[in-house]
XYZ file of N, CA and C in Angstrom:
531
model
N 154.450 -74.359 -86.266
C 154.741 -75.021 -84.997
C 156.078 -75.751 -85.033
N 156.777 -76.007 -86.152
C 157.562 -76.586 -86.370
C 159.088 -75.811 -86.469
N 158.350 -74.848 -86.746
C 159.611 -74.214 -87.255
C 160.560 -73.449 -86.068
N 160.758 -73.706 -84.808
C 161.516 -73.366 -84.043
C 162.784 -74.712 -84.008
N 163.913 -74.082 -83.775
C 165.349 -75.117 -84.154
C 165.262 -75.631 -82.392
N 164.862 -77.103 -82.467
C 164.598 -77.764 -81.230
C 165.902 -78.510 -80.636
N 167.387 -78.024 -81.326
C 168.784 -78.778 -80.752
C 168.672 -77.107 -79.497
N 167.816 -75.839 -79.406
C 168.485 -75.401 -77.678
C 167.319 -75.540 -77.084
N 167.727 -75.238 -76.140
C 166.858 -74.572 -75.141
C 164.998 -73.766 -75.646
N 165.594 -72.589 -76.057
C 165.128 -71.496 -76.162
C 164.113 -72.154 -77.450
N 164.632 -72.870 -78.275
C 163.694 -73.625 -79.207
C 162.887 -74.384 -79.125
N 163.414 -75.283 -77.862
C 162.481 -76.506 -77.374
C 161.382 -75.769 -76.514
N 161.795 -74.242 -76.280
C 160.390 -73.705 -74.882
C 159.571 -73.515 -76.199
N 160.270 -72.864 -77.057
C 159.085 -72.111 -78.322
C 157.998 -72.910 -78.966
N 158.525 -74.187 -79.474
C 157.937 -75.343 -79.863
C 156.932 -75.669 -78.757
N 157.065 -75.980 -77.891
C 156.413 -76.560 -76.487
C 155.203 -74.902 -76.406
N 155.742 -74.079 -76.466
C 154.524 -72.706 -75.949
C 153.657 -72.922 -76.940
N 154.316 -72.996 -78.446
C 153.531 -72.577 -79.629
C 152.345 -73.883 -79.192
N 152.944 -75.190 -79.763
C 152.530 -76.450 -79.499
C 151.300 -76.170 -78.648
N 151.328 -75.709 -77.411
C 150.174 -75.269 -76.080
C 149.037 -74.723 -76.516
N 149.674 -73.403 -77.263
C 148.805 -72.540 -77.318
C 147.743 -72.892 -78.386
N 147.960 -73.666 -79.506
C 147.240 -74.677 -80.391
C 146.656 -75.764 -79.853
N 147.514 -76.943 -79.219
C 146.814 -77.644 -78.938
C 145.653 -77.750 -77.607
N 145.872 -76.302 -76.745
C 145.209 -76.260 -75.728
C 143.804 -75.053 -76.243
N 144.106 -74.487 -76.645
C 143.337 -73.380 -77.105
C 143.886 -72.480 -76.097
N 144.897 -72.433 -75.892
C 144.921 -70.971 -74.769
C 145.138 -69.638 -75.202
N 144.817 -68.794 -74.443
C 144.993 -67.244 -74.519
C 146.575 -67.284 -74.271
N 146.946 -65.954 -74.491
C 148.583 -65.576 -74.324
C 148.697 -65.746 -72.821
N 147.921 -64.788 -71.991
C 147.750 -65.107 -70.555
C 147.843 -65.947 -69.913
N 147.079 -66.852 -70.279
C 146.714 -68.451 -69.738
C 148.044 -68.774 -69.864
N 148.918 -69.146 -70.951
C 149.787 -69.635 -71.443
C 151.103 -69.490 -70.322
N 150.650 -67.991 -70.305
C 152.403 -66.897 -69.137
C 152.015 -67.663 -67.629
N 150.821 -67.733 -67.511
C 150.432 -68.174 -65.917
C 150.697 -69.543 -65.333
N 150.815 -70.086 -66.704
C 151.099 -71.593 -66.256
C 152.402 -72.063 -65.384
N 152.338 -73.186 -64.269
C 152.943 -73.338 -63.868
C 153.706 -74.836 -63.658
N 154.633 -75.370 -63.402
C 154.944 -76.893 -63.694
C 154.271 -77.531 -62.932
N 153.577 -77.385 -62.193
C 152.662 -78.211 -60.887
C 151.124 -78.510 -61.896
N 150.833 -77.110 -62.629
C 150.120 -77.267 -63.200
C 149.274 -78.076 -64.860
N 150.910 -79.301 -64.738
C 150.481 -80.146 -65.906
C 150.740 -81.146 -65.286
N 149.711 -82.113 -65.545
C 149.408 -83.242 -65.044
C 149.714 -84.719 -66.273
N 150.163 -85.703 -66.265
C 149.768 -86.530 -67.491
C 149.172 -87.874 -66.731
N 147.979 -87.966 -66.729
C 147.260 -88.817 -66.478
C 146.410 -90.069 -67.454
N 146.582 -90.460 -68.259
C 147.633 -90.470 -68.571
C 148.144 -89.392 -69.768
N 146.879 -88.830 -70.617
C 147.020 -87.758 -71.480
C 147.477 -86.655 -70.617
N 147.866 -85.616 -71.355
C 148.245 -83.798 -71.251
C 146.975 -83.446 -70.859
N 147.199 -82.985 -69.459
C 145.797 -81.871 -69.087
C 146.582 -80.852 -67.812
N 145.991 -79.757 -68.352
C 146.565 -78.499 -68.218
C 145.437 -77.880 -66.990
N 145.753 -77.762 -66.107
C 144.665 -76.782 -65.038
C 145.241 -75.147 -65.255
N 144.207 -74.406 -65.804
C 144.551 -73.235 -66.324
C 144.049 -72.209 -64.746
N 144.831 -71.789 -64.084
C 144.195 -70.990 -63.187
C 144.221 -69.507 -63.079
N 142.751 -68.875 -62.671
C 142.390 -67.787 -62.438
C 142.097 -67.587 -63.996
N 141.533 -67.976 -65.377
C 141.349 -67.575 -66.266
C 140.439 -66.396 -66.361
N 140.445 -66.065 -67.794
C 139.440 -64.624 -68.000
C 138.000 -65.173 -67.302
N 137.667 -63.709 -66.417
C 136.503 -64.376 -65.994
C 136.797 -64.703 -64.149
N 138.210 -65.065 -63.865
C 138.339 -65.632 -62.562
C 137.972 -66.937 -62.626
N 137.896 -67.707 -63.302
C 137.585 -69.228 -63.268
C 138.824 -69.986 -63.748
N 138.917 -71.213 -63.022
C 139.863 -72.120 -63.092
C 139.255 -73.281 -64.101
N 140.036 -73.532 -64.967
C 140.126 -74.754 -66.049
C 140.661 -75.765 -66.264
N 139.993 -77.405 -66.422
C 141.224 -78.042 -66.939
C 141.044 -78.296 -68.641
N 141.855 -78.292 -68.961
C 142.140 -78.460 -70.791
C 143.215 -79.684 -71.061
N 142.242 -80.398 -72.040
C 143.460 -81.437 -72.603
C 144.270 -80.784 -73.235
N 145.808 -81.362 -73.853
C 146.630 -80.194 -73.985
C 146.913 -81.384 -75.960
N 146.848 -82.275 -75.978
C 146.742 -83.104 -77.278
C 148.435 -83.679 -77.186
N 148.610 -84.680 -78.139
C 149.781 -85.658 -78.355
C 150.999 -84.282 -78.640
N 150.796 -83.877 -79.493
C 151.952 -82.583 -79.935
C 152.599 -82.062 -78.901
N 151.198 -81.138 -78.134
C 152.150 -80.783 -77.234
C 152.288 -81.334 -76.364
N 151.913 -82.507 -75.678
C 152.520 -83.040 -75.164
C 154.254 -83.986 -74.950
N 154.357 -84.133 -76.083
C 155.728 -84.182 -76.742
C 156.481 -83.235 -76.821
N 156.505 -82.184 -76.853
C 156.961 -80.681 -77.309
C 157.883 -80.537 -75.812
N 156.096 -80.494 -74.906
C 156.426 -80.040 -73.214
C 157.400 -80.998 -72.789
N 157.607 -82.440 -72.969
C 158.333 -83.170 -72.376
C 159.832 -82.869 -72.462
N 159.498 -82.656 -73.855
C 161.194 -82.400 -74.619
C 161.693 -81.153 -73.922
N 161.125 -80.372 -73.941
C 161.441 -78.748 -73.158
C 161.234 -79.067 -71.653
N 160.621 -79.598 -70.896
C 161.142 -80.301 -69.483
C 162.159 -80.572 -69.477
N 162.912 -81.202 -69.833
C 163.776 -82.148 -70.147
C 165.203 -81.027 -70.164
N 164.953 -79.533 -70.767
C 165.996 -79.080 -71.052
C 165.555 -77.587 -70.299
N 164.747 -77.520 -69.968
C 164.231 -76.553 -69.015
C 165.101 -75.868 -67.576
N 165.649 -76.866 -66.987
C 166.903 -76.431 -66.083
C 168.169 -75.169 -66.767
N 168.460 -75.634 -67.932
C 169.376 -75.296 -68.676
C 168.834 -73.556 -68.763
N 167.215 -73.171 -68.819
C 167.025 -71.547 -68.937
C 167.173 -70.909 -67.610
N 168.094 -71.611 -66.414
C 168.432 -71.301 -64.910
C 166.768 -71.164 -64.038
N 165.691 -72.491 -64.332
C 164.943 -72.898 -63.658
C 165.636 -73.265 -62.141
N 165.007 -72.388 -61.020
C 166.041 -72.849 -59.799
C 165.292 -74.314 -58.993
N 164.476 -75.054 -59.548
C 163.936 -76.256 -58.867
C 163.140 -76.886 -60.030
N 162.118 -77.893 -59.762
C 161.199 -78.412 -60.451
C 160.120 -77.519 -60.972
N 159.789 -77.101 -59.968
C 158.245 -76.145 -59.969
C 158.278 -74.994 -60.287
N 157.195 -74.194 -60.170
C 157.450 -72.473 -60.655
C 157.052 -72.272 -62.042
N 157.318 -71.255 -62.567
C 156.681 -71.032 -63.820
C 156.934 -71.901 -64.871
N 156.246 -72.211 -66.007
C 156.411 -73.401 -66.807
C 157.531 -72.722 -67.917
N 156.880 -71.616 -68.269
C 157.638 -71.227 -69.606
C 158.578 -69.778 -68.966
N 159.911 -70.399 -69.335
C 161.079 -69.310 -68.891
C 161.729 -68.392 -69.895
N 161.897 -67.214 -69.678
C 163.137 -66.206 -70.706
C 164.602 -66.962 -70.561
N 165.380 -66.335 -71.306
C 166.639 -66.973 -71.053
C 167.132 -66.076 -69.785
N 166.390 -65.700 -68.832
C 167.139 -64.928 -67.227
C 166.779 -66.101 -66.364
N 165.768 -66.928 -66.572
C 165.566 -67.835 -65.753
C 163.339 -67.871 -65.599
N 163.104 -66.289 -65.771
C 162.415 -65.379 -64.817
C 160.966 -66.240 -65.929
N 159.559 -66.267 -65.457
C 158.373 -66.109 -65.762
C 158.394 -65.006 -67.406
N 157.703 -65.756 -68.286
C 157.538 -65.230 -69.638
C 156.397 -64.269 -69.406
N 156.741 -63.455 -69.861
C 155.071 -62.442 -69.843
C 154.501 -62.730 -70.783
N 153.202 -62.145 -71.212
C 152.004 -62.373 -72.274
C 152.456 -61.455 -73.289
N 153.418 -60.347 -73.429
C 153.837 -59.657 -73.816
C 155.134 -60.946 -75.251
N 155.774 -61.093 -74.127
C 156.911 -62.308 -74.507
C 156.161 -62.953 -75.484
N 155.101 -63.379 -75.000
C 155.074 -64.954 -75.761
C 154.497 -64.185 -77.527
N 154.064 -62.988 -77.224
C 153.424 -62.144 -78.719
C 154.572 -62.000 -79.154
N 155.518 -61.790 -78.833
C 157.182 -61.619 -79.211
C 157.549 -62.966 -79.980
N 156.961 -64.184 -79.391
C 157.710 -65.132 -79.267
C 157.277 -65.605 -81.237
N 155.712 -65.165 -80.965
C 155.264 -66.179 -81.984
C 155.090 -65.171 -83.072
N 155.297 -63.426 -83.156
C 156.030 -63.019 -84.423
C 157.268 -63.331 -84.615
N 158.237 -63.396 -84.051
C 159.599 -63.804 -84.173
C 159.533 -64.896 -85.525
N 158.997 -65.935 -85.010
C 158.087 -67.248 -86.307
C 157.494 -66.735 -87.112
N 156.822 -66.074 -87.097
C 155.403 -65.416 -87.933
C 156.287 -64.678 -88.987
N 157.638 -63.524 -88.501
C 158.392 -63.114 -89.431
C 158.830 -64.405 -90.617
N 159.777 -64.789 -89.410
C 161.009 -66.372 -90.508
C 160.304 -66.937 -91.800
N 158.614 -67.191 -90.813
C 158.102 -67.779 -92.120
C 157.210 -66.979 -93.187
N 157.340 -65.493 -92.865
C 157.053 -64.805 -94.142
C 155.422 -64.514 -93.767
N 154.920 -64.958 -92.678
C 153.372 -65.344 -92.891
C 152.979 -63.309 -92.491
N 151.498 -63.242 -92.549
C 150.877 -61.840 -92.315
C 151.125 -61.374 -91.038
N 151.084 -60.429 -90.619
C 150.670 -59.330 -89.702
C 149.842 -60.447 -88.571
N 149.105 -61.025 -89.189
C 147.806 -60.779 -88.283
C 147.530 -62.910 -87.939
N 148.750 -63.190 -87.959
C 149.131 -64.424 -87.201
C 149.408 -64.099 -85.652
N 149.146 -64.034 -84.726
C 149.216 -64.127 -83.295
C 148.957 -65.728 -82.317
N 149.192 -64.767 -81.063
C 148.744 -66.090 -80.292
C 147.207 -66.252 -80.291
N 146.339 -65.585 -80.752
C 145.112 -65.663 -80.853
C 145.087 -66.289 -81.934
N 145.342 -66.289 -83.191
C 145.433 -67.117 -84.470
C 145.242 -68.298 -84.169
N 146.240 -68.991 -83.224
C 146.767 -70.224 -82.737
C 145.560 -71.036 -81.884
N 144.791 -69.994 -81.206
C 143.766 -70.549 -80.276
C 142.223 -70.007 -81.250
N 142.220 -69.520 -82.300
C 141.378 -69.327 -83.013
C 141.675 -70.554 -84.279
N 142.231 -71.278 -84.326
C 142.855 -72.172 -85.250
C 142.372 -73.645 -84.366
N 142.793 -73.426 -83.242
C 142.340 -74.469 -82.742
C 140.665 -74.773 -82.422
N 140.016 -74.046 -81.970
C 138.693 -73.994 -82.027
C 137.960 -74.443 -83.469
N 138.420 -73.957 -84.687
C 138.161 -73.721 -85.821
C 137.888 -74.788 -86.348
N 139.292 -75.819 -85.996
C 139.477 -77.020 -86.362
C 138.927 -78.337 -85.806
N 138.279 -77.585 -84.254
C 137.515 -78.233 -83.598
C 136.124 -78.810 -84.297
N 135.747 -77.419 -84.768
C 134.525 -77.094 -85.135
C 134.295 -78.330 -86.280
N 135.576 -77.869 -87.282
C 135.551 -78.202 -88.490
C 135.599 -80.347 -88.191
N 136.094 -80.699 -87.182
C 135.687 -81.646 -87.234
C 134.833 -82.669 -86.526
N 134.044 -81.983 -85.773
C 132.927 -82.284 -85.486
C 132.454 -82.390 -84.424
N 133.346 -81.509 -83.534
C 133.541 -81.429 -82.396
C 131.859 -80.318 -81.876
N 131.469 -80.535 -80.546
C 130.184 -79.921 -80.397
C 130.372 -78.918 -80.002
N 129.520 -77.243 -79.911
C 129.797 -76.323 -79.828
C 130.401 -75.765 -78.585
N 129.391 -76.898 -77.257
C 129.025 -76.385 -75.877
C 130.809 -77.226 -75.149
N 131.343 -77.705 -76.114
C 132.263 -78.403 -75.632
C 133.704 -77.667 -76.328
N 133.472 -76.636 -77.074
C 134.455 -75.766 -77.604
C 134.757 -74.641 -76.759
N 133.680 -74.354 -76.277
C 132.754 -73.031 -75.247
C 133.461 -73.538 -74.039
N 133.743 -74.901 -73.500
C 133.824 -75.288 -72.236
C 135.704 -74.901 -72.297
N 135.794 -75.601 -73.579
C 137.594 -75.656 -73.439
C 138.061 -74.241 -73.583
N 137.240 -73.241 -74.210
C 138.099 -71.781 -74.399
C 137.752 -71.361 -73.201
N 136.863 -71.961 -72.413
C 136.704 -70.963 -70.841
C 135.683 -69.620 -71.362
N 134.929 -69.927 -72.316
C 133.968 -68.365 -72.972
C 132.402 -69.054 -71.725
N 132.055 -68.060 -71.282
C 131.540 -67.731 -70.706
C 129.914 -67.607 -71.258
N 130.108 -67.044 -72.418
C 128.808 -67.337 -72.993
C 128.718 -68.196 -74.307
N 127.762 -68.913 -74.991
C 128.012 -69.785 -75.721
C 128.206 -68.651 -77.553
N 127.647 -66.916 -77.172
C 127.491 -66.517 -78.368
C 129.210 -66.114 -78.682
N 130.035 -66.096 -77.946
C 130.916 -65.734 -77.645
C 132.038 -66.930 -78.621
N 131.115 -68.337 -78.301
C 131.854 -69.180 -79.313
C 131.022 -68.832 -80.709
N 130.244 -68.667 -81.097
C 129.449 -69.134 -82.226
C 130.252 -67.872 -83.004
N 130.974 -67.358 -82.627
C 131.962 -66.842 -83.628
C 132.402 -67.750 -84.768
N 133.132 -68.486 -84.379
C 134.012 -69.634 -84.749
C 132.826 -70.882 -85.775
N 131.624 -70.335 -85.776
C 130.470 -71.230 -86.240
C 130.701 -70.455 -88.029
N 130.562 -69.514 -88.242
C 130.426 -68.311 -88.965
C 131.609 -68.705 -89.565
N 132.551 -68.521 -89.286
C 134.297 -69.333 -90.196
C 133.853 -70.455 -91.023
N 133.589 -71.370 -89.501
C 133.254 -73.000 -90.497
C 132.528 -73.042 -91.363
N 131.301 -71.995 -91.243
C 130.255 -72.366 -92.334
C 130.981 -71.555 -93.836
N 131.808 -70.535 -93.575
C 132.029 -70.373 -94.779
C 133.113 -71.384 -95.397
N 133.837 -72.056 -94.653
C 134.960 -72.681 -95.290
C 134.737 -73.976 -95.554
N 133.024 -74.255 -95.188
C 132.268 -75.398 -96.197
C 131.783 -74.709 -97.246
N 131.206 -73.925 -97.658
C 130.716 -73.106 -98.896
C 131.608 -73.393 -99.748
N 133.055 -72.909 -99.251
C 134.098 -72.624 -100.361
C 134.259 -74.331 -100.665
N 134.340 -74.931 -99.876
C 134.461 -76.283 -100.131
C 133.210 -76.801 -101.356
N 132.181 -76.615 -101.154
C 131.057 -77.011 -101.991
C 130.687 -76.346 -103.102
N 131.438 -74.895 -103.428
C 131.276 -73.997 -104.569
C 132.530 -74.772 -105.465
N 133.644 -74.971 -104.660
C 134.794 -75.992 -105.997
C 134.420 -77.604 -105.930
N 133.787 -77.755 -105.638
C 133.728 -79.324 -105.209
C 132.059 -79.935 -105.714
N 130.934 -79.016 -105.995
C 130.128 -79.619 -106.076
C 129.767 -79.352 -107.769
N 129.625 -80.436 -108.886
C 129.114 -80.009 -110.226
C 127.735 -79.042 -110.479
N 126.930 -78.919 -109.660
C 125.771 -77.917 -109.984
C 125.939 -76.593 -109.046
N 127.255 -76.522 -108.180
C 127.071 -75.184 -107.337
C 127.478 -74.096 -108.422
């Protein structure tokens, strides 16, 4: 999340998308659809995600990070030839709406620099966030609510991770395991 160079433009959107897509749990989609009307700070980051998978509209806290991220990239957002305030949140350098396409672009581009696998995506990012939800103690039906999943078996994916990455925790960590 860090690793985009935040002195341009184009760095401060990357930081700010990546930032989102972690701290909100969003899909790549969600992410392209967003619009500047559509973040609110009340006083935290909350994100109204509209028309999500499913046809349902969401709001999502968006967390301190990215909220910092987004401000900073507001801030310099004119500069990617934004023609007003409003309109799409996250811009190409034409001015124009990022596709879902883009933003998979955006976050191998990173995924290369830092050497990491194949199989880092924008799903990683919103599978990372859930994960970490889980992992700290966050309740299931309230993980389910923020990814916009529709059914609760749909989260209990993410149940199956945690439980193994307490195992591994208690197989090095416990003297009789």
């Amino acid at each position: 999340l860090a690793t985009p160079d935040t002195e341009t433009p184009l760095g401060q959107r990357d930081r700010a998308l990546m930032e989102l897509l972690y701290g909100a749990g969003l899909r790549r989609s969600e992410a392209a659809g967003i619009n500047v009307e559509d973040i609110a700070w009340s006083p935290e980051l909350l994100i109204t995600v509209r028309h999500a998978k499913g046809g349902r509209d969401r709001v999502v806290p968006g967390g301190r990070g990215a909220g910092e991220a987004l401000q900073a990239y507001l801030a310099v957002r004119s500069e990617l030839g934004a023609p007003h305030d409003g309109g799409p949140l996250f811009l190409n350098n034409r001015g124009s709406r990022l596709s879902d396409r883009s933003i998979a672009k955006i976050v191998e581009k990173y995924r290369r620099l830092l050497g990491l696998g194949a199989d880092v995506t924008p799903h990683t990012l919103r599978h990372s966030f859930a994960t970490h939800m889980l992992d700290s103690g966050a309740d299931l039906r309230a993980i389910q609510e923020l990814l916009g999943h529709q059914s609760i078996s749909t989260t209990e994916v993410y149940t199956k991770v945690s439980l193994t990455r307490i195992m591994d925790v208690y197989d090095r960590a416990h003297p009789r395991s």
